Coordinates of C-alpha atoms in Angstrom, one line a residue:
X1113 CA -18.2 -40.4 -34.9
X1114 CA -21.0 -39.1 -31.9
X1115 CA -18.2 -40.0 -29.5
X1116 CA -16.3 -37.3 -30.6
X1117 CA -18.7 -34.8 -30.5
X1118 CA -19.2 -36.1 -27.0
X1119 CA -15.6 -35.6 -26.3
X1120 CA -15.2 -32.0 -27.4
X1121 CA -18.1 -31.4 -25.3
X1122 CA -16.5 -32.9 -22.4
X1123 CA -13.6 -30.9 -23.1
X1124 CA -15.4 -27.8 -23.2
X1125 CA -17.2 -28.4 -19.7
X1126 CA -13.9 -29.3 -18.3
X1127 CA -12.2 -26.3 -19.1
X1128 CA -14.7 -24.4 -18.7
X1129 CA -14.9 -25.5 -14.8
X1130 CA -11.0 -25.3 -14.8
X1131 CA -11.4 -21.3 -15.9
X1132 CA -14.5 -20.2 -13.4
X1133 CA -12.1 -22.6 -10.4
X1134 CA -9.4 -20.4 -11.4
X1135 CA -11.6 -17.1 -11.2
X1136 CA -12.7 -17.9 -7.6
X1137 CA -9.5 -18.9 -6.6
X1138 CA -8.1 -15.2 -8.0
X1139 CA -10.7 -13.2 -6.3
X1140 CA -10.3 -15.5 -2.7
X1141 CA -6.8 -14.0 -2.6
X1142 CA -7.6 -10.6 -3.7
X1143 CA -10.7 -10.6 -0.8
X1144 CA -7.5 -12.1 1.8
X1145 CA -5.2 -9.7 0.4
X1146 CA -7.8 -6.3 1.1
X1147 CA -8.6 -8.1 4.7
X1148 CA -5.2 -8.3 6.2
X1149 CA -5.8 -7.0 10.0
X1150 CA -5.1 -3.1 9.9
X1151 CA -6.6 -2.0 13.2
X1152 CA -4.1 -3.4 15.6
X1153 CA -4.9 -7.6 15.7
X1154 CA -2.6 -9.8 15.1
X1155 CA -1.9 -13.6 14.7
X1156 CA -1.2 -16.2 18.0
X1157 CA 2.2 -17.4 18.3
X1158 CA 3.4 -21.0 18.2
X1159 CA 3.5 -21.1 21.4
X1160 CA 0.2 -19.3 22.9
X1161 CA -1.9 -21.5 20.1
X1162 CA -0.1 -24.6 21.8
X1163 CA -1.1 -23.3 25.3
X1164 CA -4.2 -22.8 24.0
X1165 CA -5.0 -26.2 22.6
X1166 CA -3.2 -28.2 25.5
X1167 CA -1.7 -26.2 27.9
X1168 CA 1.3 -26.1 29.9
X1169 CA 2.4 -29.4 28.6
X1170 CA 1.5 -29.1 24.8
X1171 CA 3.9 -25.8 24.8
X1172 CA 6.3 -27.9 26.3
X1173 CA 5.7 -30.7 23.8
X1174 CA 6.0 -27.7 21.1
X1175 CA 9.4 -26.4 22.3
X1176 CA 10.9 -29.5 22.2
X1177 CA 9.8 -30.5 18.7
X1178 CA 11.0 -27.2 17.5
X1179 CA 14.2 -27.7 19.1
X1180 CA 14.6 -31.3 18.0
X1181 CA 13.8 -30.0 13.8
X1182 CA 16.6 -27.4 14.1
X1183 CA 18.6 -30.1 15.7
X1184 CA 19.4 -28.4 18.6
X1185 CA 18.0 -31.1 21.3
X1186 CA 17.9 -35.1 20.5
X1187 CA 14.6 -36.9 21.4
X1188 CA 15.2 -40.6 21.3
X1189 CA 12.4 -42.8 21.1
X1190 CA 13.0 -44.6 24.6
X1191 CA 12.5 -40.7 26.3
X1192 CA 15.7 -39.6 26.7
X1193 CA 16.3 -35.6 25.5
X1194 CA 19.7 -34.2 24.8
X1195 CA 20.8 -30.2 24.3
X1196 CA 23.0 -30.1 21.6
X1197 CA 22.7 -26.4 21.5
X1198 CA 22.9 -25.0 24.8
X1199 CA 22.0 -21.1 23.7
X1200 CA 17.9 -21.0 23.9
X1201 CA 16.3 -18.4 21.4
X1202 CA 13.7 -17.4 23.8
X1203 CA 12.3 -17.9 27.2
X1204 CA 10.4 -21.0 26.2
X1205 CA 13.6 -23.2 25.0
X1206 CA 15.7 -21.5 27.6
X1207 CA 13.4 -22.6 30.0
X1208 CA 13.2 -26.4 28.4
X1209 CA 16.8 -26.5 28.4
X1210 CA 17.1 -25.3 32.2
X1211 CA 14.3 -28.4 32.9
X1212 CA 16.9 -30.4 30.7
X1213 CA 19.9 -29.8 31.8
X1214 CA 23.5 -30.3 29.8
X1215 CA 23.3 -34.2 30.0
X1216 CA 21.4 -36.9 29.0
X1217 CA 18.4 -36.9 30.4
X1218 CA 15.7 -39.9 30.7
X1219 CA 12.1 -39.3 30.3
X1220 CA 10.7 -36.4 29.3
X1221 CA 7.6 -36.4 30.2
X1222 CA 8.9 -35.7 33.8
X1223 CA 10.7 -33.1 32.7
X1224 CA 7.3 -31.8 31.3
X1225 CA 6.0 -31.6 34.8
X1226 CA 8.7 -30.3 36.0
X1227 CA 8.4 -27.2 33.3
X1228 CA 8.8 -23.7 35.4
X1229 CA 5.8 -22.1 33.1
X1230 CA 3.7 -25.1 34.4
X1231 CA 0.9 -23.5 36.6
X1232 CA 0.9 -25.2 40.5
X1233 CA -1.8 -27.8 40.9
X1234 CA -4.0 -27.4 43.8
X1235 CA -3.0 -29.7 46.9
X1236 CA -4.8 -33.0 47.0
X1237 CA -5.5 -34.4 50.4

């Protein structure tokens, strides 16, 4: 019989942490909702947070992956990439698909290189 006094009081401990989680959780998207940016900010893209975490080559890496979940380029796992859709949405995926080409292509990491946003390396002698 003490085990079911035991048991309400669990009960009553749990739902009581259930209640205050639920509180919190209320009033930490009432606090998000009253800081939305008003004075001008605003959010990165896709692609300048891609530049931003690997550069020319991670944007590229992006563009493609986009591309390949709308099923608009194939990426095979031996490398090859091919357009499906030729009409890019932006300069990014018209700029991939220009790299690309209309056929088949093998390898895409040198197409990566190849990128025309990719920044010119410095000379080495």
């Amino acid at each position: 019989m003490f085990w079911v006094l035991l048991l309400l009081l669990a009960w009553a401990f749990a739902g009581t942490a259930c209640t205050r989680l639920c509180l919190a959780a209320v009033r930490s998207a009432a606090a998000d909702a009253r800081d939305t940016t008003t004075d001008g900010e605003r959010d990165l893209t896709l692609y300048e947070a891609a530049f931003l975490s690997g550069g020319p080559a991670r944007v590229a890496d992006v563009t493609m992956v986009s591309m390949a979940r709308q099923r608009r380029l194939l990426l095979a796992h031996t490398g090859w990439a091919t357009v499906v859709d030729p009409r890019g949405r932006d300069e990014m995926e018209r700029s991939v698909i220009g790299a690309i080409g209309p056929e088949p292509r093998p390898r895409c990491s040198r197409r990566r290189r190849s990128s025309p946003w990719r920044s010119p390396s410095p000379r080495r002698r």
